[in-house]
Structures are given as structure tokens and as C-alpha cells.
Steps between C-alpha positions, in 0.01 A plus 500: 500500500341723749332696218390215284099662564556841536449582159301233357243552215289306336719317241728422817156421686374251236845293447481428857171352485621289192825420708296435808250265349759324264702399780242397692428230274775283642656727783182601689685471874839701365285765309278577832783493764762681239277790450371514855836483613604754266209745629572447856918538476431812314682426190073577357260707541217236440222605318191511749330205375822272562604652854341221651753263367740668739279436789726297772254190510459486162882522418554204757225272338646602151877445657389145567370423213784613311689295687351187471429575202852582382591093587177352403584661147828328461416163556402286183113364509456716791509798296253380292264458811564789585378686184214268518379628829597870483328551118177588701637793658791639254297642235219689704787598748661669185183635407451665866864614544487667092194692602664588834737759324219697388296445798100585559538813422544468154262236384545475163879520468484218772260316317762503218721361700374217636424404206864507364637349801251205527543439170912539510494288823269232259760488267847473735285241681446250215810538384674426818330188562529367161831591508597325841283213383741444205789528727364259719498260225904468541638368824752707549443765759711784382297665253201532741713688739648752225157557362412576815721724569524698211080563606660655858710728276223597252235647790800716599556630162208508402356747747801726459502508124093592518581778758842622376456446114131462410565510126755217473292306741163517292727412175670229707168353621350463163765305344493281842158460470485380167791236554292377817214410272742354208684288778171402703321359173843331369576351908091415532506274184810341560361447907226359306708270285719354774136453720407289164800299508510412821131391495587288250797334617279436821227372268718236367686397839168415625 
């Protein structure tokens, strides 16, 4: 893993951003302290615009936010919360971590960039909360924690399969984010049909 950046171009470059920004949109705290861990163990060779991730206040805050994170994820309602208060930061935080790959230096491939991953982080975003919302909606607990975890395993992969096989991950990414806009219109009406029927059922208690 050592060389993961040695030979990095600009294919490589650009399905990190998309990783990067994607998986921001509902593993912000993992992404940060993942790659700034990464960088500072040596298993990267950051680009320049994300060696500050590695920085060892910055990889403490991030470490502790993971960490909360990782049990405030996992517990129905709370989850949901969660999402609710972290939406303001996940998508610009994709945005700023995409164009970080790049970097000042080149501003219009950056530009690009944050771009793709504010819009990719948009998209995990919505469909992570709609998705947990419908989950929510049963009472039993165990579906919220696999979900959950299956999200700690997909920042992993998804930032080796951008660095390691940029092809399959811009093929892969495409089909996934076309099925998070089929399943986050399908879950948003049917949110929006169970909201309805319990309105109604209140309605009529009353």
C-alpha cells in the first residue's frame, strides 16, 4: 500500500475525488481520519492539498468524531438526528476534500472536482437519510446496525477501488449512483405515504 500515490495520474486523481466526495456524503469523520491516517502511517503519499488531513490535531478531532460517530450511527432515531445535524457540513466537506486532490495549483481540474464531489456527496447524503428514515419506520433494531455497517465497509473500499482500479470504480459509481436516485425517489414517496397515514390516524383519534 506504500505506493498507492507514487504513480498516480489523472484518471487515478479524479476517481479519488469522486470516491472522496461520495463517501463523504454519509462517512464524513471515517473519510477524513482514514485518509489522514493513511498519509501519516505511510501506506500514501497524500496529494498536497489533502496532507493536512494527516495533521496530528486534525486526525484526533476527526478520530473523535468517528468515534462517536460510529455509535451515534447505529442507534435507531438517533441516526436519523444525526443525518439531520451533520447534512450542513457533509456535502461542502465533500466538495473541499474532492478539490483537495487536485489542490490550488491546478484550478480548473480542482474546480472539476468539487463539483463532482459536492454533488456525489449530495446524492449519498439523501439517500442515506431517506434510507435510514425508512428503516426507522420498523422497530426492530437490526437492520439499522447492518446498514450501518455495510457504510464503514464501503469508505474503505471505496477509496481503494478509486486508487487501485480507477476504471471499475468510475463504472461502479455510475450504476450506484443511479440506484441511489431510483431508491431515494421510491423510499421518499413511500416516507411520504406512511407521514400521510399516520396524520390521519392521528386526525381521527383526536
Amino acid at each position: 500500500m506504500a505506493d498507492w500515490f507514487t504513480t498516480l495520474g489523472t484518471p487515478e486523481l479524479l476517481a479519488l475525488a469522486g470516491a472522496l466526495g461520495w463517501a463523504s456524503g454519509f462517512r464524513l469523520y471515517a473519510v477524513v481520519f482514514l485518509v489522514g491516517m493513511a498519509g501519516a502511517a505511510g501506506w500514501m503519499d497524500l496529494p498536497a492539498g489533502l496532507r493536512v488531513l494527516q495533521h496530528p490535531v486534525l486526525l484526533g478531532t476527526s478520530g473523535f468524531m468517528l468515534f462517536v460517530e460510529f455509535f451515534a450511527d447505529k442507534i435507531p432515531v438517533v441516526d436519523s438526528l444525526w443525518d439531520m445535524v451533520n447534512s450542513v457540513i457533509r456535502i461542502p466537506a465533500g466538495a473541499a476534500l474532492a478539490a483537495g486532490v487536485f489542490g490550488a495549483d491546478s484550478g480548473t481540474l480542482a474546480l472539476a472536482a468539487a463539483l463532482l464531489g459536492g454533488s456525489l456527496a449530495a446524492t449519498s447524503q439523501a439517500a442515506k437519510t431517506t434510507t435510514r428514515a425508512a428503516i426507522n419506520s420498523s422497530p426492530e433494531p437490526f437492520s439499522n446496525v447492518a446498514m450501518s455497517l455495510i457504510e464503514d465497509g464501503l469508505v474503505v473500499g471505496a477509496v481503494w477501488l478509486a486508487t487501485n482500479h480507477p476504471v471499475a470504480f468510475v463504472v461502479l459509481m455510475a450504476i450506484v449512483v443511479v440506484l441511489m436516485w431510483i431508491a431515494t425517489w421510491m423510499l421518499f414517496k413511500f416516507l411520504r405515504a406512511v407521514f400521510r397515514r399516520a396524520r390521519s390516524f392521528f386526525t381521527v383519534t383526536a
